[in-house]
mmCIF file of C-alpha atoms in Angstrom:
data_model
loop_
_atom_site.group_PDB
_atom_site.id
_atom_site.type_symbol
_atom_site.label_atom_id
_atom_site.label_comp_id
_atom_site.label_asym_id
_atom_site.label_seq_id
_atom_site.Cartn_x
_atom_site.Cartn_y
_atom_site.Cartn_z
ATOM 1 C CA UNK A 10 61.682 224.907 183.492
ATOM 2 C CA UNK A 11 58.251 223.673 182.570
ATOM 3 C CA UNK A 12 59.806 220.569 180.326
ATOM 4 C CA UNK A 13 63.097 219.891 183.088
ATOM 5 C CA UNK A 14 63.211 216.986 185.017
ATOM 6 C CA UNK A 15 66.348 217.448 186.531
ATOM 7 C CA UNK A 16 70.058 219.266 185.107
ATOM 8 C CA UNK A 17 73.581 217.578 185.459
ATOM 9 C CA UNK A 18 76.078 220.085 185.894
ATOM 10 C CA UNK A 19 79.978 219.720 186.224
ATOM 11 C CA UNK A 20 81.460 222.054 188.974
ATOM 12 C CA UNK A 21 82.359 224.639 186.453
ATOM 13 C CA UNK A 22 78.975 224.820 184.848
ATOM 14 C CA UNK A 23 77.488 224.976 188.590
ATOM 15 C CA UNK A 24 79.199 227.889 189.353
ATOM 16 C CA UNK A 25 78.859 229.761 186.201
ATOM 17 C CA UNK A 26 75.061 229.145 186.120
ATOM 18 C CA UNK A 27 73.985 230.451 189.539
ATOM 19 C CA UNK A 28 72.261 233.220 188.602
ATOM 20 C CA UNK A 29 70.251 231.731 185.473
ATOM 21 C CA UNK A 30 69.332 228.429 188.082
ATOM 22 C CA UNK A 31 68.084 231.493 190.498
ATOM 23 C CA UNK A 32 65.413 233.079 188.039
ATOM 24 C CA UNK A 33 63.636 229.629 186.717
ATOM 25 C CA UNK A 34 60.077 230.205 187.863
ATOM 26 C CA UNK A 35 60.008 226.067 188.995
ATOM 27 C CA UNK A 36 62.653 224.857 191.272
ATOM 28 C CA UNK A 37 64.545 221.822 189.276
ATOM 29 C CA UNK A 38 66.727 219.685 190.793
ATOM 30 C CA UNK A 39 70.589 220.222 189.990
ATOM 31 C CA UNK A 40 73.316 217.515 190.358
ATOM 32 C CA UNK A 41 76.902 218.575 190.594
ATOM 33 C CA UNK A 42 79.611 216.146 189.234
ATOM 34 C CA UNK A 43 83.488 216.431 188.731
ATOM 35 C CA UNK A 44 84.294 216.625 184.623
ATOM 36 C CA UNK A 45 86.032 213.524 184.815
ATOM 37 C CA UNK A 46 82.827 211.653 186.029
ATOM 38 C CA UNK A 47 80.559 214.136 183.674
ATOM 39 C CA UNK A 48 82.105 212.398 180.537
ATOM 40 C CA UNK A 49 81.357 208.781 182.061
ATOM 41 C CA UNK A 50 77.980 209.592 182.980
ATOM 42 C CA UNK A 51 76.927 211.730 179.577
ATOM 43 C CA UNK A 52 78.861 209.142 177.295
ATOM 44 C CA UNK A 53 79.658 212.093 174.784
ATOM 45 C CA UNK A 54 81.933 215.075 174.651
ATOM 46 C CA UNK A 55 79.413 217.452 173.375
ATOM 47 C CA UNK A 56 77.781 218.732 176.603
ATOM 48 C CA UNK A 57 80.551 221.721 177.772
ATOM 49 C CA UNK A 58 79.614 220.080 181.401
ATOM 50 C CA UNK A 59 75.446 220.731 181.266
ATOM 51 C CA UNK A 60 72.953 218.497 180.398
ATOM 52 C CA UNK A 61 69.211 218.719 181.307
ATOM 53 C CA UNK A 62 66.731 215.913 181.315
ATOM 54 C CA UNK A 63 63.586 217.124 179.531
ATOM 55 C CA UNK A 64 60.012 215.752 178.645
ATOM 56 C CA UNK A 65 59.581 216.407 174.691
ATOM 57 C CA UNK A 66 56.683 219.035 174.262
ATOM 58 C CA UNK A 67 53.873 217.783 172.186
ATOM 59 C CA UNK A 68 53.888 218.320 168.207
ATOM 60 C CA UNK A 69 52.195 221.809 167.663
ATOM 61 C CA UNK A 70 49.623 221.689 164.719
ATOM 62 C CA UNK A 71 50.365 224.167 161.740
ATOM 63 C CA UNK A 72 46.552 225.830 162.475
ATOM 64 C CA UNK A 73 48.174 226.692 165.823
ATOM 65 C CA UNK A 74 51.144 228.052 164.220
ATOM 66 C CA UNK A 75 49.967 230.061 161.400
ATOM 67 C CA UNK A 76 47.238 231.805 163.594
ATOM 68 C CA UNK A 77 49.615 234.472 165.036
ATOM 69 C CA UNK A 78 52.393 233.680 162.518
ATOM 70 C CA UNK A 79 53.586 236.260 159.540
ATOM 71 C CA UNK A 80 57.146 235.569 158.907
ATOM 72 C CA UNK A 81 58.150 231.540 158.285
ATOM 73 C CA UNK A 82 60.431 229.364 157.052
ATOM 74 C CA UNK A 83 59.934 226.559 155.287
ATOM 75 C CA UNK A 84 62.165 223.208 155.137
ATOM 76 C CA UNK A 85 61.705 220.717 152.273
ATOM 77 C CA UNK A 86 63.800 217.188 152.967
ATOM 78 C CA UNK A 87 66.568 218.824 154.772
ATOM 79 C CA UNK A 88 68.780 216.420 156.738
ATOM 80 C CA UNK A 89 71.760 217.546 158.007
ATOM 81 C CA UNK A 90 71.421 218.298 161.896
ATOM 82 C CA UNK A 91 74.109 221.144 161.233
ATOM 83 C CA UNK A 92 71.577 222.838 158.808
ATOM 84 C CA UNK A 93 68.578 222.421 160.634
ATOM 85 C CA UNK A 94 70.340 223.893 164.036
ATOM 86 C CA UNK A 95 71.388 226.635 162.139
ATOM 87 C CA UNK A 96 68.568 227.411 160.198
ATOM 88 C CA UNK A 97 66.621 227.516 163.546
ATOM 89 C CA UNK A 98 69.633 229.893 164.966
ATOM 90 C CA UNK A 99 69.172 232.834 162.079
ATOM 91 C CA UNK A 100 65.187 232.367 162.221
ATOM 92 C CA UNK A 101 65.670 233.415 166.042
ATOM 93 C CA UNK A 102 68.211 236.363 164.386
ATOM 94 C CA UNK A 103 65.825 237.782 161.762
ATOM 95 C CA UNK A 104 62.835 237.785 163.335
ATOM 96 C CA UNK A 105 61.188 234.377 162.306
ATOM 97 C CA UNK A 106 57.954 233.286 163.963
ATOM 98 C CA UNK A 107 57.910 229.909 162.890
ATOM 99 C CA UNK A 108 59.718 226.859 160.765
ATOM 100 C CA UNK A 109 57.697 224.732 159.320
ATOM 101 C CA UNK A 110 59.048 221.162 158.529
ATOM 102 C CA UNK A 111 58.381 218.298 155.753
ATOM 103 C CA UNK A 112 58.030 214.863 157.002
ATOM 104 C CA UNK A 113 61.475 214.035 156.011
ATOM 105 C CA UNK A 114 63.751 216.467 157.963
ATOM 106 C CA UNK A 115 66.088 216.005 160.504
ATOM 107 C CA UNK A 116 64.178 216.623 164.083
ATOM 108 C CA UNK A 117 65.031 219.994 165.491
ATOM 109 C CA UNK A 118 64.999 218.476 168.774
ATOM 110 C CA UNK A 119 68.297 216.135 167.973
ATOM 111 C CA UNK A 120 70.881 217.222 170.425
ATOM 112 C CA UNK A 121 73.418 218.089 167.402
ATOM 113 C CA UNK A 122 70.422 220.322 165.950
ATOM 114 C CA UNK A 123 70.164 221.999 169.269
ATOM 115 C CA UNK A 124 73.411 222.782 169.963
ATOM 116 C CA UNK A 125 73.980 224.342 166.355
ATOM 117 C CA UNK A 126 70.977 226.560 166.540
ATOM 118 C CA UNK A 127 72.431 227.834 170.141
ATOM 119 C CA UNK A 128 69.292 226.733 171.926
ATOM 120 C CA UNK A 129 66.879 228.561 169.660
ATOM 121 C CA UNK A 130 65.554 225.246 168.344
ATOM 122 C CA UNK A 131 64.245 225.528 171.806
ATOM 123 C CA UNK A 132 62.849 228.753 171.377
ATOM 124 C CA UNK A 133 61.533 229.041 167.798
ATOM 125 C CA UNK A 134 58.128 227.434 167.209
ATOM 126 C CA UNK A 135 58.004 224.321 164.802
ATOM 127 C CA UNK A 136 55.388 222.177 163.110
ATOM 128 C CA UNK A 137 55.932 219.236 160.735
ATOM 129 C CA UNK A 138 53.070 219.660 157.990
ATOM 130 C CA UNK A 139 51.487 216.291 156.318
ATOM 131 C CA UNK A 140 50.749 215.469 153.650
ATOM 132 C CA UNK A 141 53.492 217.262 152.118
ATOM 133 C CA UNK A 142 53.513 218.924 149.744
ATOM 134 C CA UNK A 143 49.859 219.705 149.985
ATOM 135 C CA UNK A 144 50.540 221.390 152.863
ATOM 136 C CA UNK A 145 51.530 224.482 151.189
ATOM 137 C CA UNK A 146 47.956 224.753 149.847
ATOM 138 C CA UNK A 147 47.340 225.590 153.568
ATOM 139 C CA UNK A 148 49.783 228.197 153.691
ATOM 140 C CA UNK A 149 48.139 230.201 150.737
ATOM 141 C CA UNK A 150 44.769 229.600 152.133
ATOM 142 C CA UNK A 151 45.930 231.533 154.933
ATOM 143 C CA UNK A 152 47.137 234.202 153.184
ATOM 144 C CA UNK A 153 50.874 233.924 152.929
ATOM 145 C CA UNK A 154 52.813 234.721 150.127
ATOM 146 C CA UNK A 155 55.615 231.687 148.960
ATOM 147 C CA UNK A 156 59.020 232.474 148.128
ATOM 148 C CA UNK A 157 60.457 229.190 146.290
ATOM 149 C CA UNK A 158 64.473 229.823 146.679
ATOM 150 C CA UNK A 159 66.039 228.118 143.734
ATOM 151 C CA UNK A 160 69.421 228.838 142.142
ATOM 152 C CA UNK A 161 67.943 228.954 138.442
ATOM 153 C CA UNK A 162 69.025 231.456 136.521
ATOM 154 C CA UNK A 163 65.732 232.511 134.968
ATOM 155 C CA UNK A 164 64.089 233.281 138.808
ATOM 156 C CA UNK A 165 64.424 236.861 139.869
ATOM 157 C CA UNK A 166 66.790 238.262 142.567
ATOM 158 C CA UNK A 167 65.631 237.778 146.104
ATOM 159 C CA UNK A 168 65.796 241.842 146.773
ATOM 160 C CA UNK A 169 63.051 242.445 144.503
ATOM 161 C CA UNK A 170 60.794 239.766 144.998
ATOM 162 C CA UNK A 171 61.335 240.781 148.753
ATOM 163 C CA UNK A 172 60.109 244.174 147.453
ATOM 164 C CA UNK A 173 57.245 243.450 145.721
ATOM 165 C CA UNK A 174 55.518 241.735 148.509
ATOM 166 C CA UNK A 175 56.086 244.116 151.165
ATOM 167 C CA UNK A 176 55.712 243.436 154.511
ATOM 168 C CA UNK A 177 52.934 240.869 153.629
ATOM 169 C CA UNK A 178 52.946 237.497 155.308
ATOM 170 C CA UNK A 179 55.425 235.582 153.894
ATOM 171 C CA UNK A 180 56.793 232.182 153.891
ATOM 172 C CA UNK A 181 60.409 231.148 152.843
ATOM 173 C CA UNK A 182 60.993 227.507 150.969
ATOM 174 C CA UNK A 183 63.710 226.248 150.828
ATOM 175 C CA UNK A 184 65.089 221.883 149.776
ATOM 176 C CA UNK A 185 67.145 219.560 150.645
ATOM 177 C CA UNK A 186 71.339 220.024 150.605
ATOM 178 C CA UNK A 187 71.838 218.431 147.444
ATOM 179 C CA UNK A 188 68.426 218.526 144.995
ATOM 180 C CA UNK A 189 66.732 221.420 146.531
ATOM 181 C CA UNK A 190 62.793 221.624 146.671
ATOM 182 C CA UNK A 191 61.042 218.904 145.343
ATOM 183 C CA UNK A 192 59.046 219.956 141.468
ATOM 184 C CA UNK A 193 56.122 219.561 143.912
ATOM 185 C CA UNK A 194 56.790 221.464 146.391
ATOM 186 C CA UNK A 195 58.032 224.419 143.621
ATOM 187 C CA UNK A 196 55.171 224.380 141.538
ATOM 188 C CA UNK A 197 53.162 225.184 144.621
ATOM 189 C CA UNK A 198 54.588 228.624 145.264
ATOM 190 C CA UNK A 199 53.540 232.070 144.274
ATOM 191 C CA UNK A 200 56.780 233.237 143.580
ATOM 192 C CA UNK A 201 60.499 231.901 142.943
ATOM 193 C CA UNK A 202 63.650 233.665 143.837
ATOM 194 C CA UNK A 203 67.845 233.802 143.396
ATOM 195 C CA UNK A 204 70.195 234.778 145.400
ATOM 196 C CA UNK A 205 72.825 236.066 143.125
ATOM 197 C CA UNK A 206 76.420 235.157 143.264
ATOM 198 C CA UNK A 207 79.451 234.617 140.946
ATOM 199 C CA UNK A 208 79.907 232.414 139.058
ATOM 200 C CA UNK A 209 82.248 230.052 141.399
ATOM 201 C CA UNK A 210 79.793 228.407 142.275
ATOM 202 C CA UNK A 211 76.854 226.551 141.235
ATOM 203 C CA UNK A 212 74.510 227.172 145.217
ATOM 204 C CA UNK A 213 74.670 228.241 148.682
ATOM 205 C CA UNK A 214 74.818 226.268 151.811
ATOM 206 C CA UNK A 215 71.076 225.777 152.477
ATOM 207 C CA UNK A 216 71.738 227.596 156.204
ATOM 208 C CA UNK A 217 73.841 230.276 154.522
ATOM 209 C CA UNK A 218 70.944 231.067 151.640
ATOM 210 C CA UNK A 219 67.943 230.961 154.424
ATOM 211 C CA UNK A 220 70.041 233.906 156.167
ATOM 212 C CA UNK A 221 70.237 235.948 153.622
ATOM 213 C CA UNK A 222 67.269 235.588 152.401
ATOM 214 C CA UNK A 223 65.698 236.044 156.009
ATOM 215 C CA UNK A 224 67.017 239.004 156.133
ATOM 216 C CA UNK A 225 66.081 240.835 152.605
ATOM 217 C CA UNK A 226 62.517 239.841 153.558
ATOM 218 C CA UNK A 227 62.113 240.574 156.994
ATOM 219 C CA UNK A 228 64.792 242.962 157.919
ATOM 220 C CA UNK A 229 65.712 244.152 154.635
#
């Protein structure tokens, strides 16, 4: 309620949000429209008959970020909205205290992003780091380990990486759909890691690998 200007609700969504409307600390002003009218006013069928008008917050700086931070993700040139929303969605899952973003990925704040990651792209603190890669110097200088995740066959499994760092900070890289982390960006990191699968195929969905690999090394 701090960033909401105002919601647009259809008469459905009025009803079934009474009681969440009730416990924002701000009063916000609500207006109630018939779905028919929602869809001319909202111009896109994505909305499930609630929209809110909202100030973007201002950038957070990675300082900020890494000062109470000990579990983070990384993303290096990753595009899709799809895969950034749902990145953001199983960082809320496992635990995640932060995502850290290159320069180049799709902004968490795009309304496809936020409806994939189920609102936590809302909820899950972000920071785009420049220059980039150099950024990840910043990372080790405050004390975090870095997992690179990479499909090569010569990297060791995820569990035992996961294992020999412990409980550690620790910050998860992973690249874009299609090339993966840039050779910068991997020749940066402590430590490189595989997820193991058959031989079907060649990767994982970038969303898919984060989530397992969220979960061997912070829930594991």
């Amino acid at each position: 309620s701090d960033v909401c200007s105002s919601d647009l609700l259809s008469d459905a969504a009025y009803a079934a949000l009474q009681p969440s409307l009730a416990r924002l600390a701000a009063p916000v002003p609500v207006f109630v429209c018939g779905a028919k009218e929602f869809l001319g006013i909202a111009g896109v069928n994505v909305h499930r008959g609630c929209l809110a008008l909202a100030e973007r917050p201002q950038p957070v700086d990675l300082s900020r970020i890494l000062e109470a931070a000990r579990r983070v993700v990384v993303l290096d040139g990753v595009g899709n909205a799809d895969n950034i929303g749902g990145v953001f969605r199983n960082a809320a899952a496992f635990g995640v205290d932060a995502v850290i973003l290159s320069s180049d990925c799709c902004d968490p704040l795009y309304r496809k992003a936020i409806r994939t990651s189920m609102g936590a792209a809302l909820t899950v603190p972000f920071a785009r780091v420049e220059p980039w890669p150099e950024g990840i110097d910043r990372l080790h200088a405050a004390g975090f380990a870095t997992i690179a995740l990479t499909p090569a066959p010569d990297a060791a499994e995820m569990a035992s990486v996961a294992q020999s760092i412990g409980h550690g900070p620790t910050v998860l890289l992973l690249g874009h759909e299609g090339e993966g982390l840039s050779d910068s960006a991997f020749s940066r990191c402590t430590h490189r890691a595989r997820i193991p699968t058959t031989s079907a195929v060649d990767s994982l969905n970038v969303t898919t690998a984060a989530s397992i690999a969220m979960y061997e090394c912070f829930l594991g």
